[in-house]
Amino acid sequence: MNYRIASIKGDGIGPEIVTQAQKVLNAVGAVYGHKFEFTELLMGGCSIDVNGVPLTEETIVKARECDAVLMGSIGGDTRTSPWYKLEPSKRPEAGLLGIRKALKLFANLRPAYLYPELKEACPLKEEVADRGFDMMMIRELTGGLYFGNRYTKEIDGVITAVDTLTYNENEIRRIAVKAFDIAMKRRKKVTLIDKANVLDSSRLWRRVTEEVAEDYPEVEYLVMLVDNCAMQLVRDPAQFDVVLTENMFGDILSDEASMITGSIGMLPSASLNETKFGLYEPSGGSAPDIAGKDIANPIATILSAAMMLRYSFDLDREADAVENAVKQVLKEGYRTGDIAKNGEPTVGCSMMGDLIAERV
Ligand code: IPM
Ligand code: MG
């Protein structure tokens, strides 16, 4: 089959890590007889440099014409990059939020799995790391605080900033259904994370999710407050299967979940709409400090490409092949700097891409 993939390499380490994922997809194509056609599109800081805005209509239209989007990362150093002298709606991050909204990518899947080979890189207590963990964090991606009305103005002579957190029942229901559907294919447990002891929006999340849970009697349904969850993730991450949460809590908790896998460079993500279309990107950022040095970890991006094969193209066998190739290189002891033990030899970003591609 022929698949059209929009490739948004972006800024910082984005270009080098996406190039490795393309390498691996081309290897999959060669072995399994598919053709992956990449359309390179601009978004983020690199789009600001060329077009003056982080996201153009052209990028949105061309992305829609493809079967899926493969993305690297966007943004730069917020203290030194000229992009952050622009007004907030013209900065790189606005491009990412804009494309998520334009493509209606409301469901963000971030699987956090501790590879047995990387136990040593896990910062948790040995007995916790020994138990391992395998969770799917599901973050609502197009609502809540990141999309609410916001402004900064003087009120009674005092500069005041306002951000609004809004959710309606439909936005909650569609992602809750996604979470329970995914749980049915896993260990059949959903934990809703909220702040229902304080926030009205969280109380609505509980009400709607509880209704959805009634349609899935086989799935165990639990609720947990977000502050407790931040603590439980480092105390006993094995307790989680599917973790369902709103936009900002998911943003924060998924970084925490990635770090306990050893490195943020290991965590892939899929952002899906109601159809098979999705945008696939590593959970980590653009890491401008290490950009262009060929030391970034491309595994999260390569695993994101595997999620694309699975969720957008229904190519389970091919997705398994990529995930197994990643396991294989880890088993053989190859490490990028972020997941290496002190003094252990490391391989660069491009070499890691080659090693995984060869093992597909
Ligand atoms: C992420 C990132 C983005 C987000 C930023 C860059 C806007 O942190 O994908 O988690 O908050 O969604
Ligand atoms: Mg984030």
mmCIF file with all atom_site columns, C-alpha atoms and ligand atoms in Angstrom, residues 74 93 96-97 100 110 139 141 146 251 255 281 283, ligand 1:
data_model
loop_
_atom_site.group_PDB
_atom_site.id
_atom_site.type_symbol
_atom_site.label_atom_id
_atom_site.label_alt_id
_atom_site.label_comp_id
_atom_site.label_asym_id
_atom_site.label_entity_id
_atom_site.label_seq_id
_atom_site.pdbx_PDB_ins_code
_atom_site.Cartn_x
_atom_site.Cartn_y
_atom_site.Cartn_z
_atom_site.occupancy
_atom_site.B_iso_or_equiv
_atom_site.pdbx_formal_charge
_atom_site.auth_seq_id
_atom_site.auth_comp_id
_atom_site.auth_asym_id
_atom_site.auth_atom_id
_atom_site.pdbx_PDB_model_num
ATOM   1  C CA . ILE A 1 74  ? 8.581  22.896 18.035 1.00 0.00 ? 74  ILE A CA 1
ATOM   2  C CA . GLU A 1 93  ? 3.526  26.728 20.704 1.00 0.00 ? 93  GLU A CA 1
ATOM   3  C CA . LEU A 1 96  ? 1.034  23.258 17.801 1.00 0.00 ? 96  LEU A CA 1
ATOM   4  C CA . LEU A 1 97  ? -2.132 24.122 19.714 1.00 0.00 ? 97  LEU A CA 1
ATOM   5  C CA . ARG A 1 100 ? -4.382 20.122 17.187 1.00 0.00 ? 100 ARG A CA 1
ATOM   6  C CA . ARG A 1 110 ? 0.937  8.640  25.788 1.00 0.00 ? 110 ARG A CA 1
ATOM   7  C CA . ARG A 1 139 ? -4.953 13.338 27.813 1.00 0.00 ? 139 ARG A CA 1
ATOM   8  C CA . LEU A 1 141 ? -6.047 17.724 23.958 1.00 0.00 ? 141 LEU A CA 1
ATOM   9  C CA . TYR A 1 146 ? -5.047 25.730 26.989 1.00 0.00 ? 146 TYR A CA 1
ATOM   10 C CA . ASP A 1 251 ? 0.509  17.684 30.088 1.00 0.00 ? 251 ASP A CA 1
ATOM   11 C CA . ASP A 1 255 ? 6.170  14.412 31.575 1.00 0.00 ? 255 ASP A CA 1
ATOM   12 C CA . GLU A 1 281 ? 4.997  13.045 17.975 1.00 0.00 ? 281 GLU A CA 1
ATOM   13 C CA . SER A 1 283 ? 6.093  13.620 24.170 1.00 0.00 ? 283 SER A CA 1
HETATM 14 C C1 . IPM B 2 .   ? 3.211  18.765 24.972 1.00 0.00 ? 1   IPM B C1 1
HETATM 15 C C2 . IPM B 2 .   ? 3.842  20.142 25.003 1.00 0.00 ? 1   IPM B C2 1
HETATM 16 C C3 . IPM B 2 .   ? 2.854  21.146 24.458 1.00 0.00 ? 1   IPM B C3 1
HETATM 17 C C4 . IPM B 2 .   ? 1.593  21.041 25.301 1.00 0.00 ? 1   IPM B C4 1
HETATM 18 C C5 . IPM B 2 .   ? 3.368  22.604 24.421 1.00 0.00 ? 1   IPM B C5 1
HETATM 19 C C6 . IPM B 2 .   ? 4.621  22.722 23.598 1.00 0.00 ? 1   IPM B C6 1
HETATM 20 C C7 . IPM B 2 .   ? 2.312  23.579 23.947 1.00 0.00 ? 1   IPM B C7 1
HETATM 21 O O1 . IPM B 2 .   ? 4.263  20.445 26.290 1.00 0.00 ? 1   IPM B O1 1
HETATM 22 O O2 . IPM B 2 .   ? 2.886  18.287 23.876 1.00 0.00 ? 1   IPM B O2 1
HETATM 23 O O3 . IPM B 2 .   ? 3.041  18.173 26.026 1.00 0.00 ? 1   IPM B O3 1
HETATM 24 O O4 . IPM B 2 .   ? 1.531  21.610 26.381 1.00 0.00 ? 1   IPM B O4 1
HETATM 25 O O5 . IPM B 2 .   ? 0.666  20.367 24.881 1.00 0.00 ? 1   IPM B O5 1
#
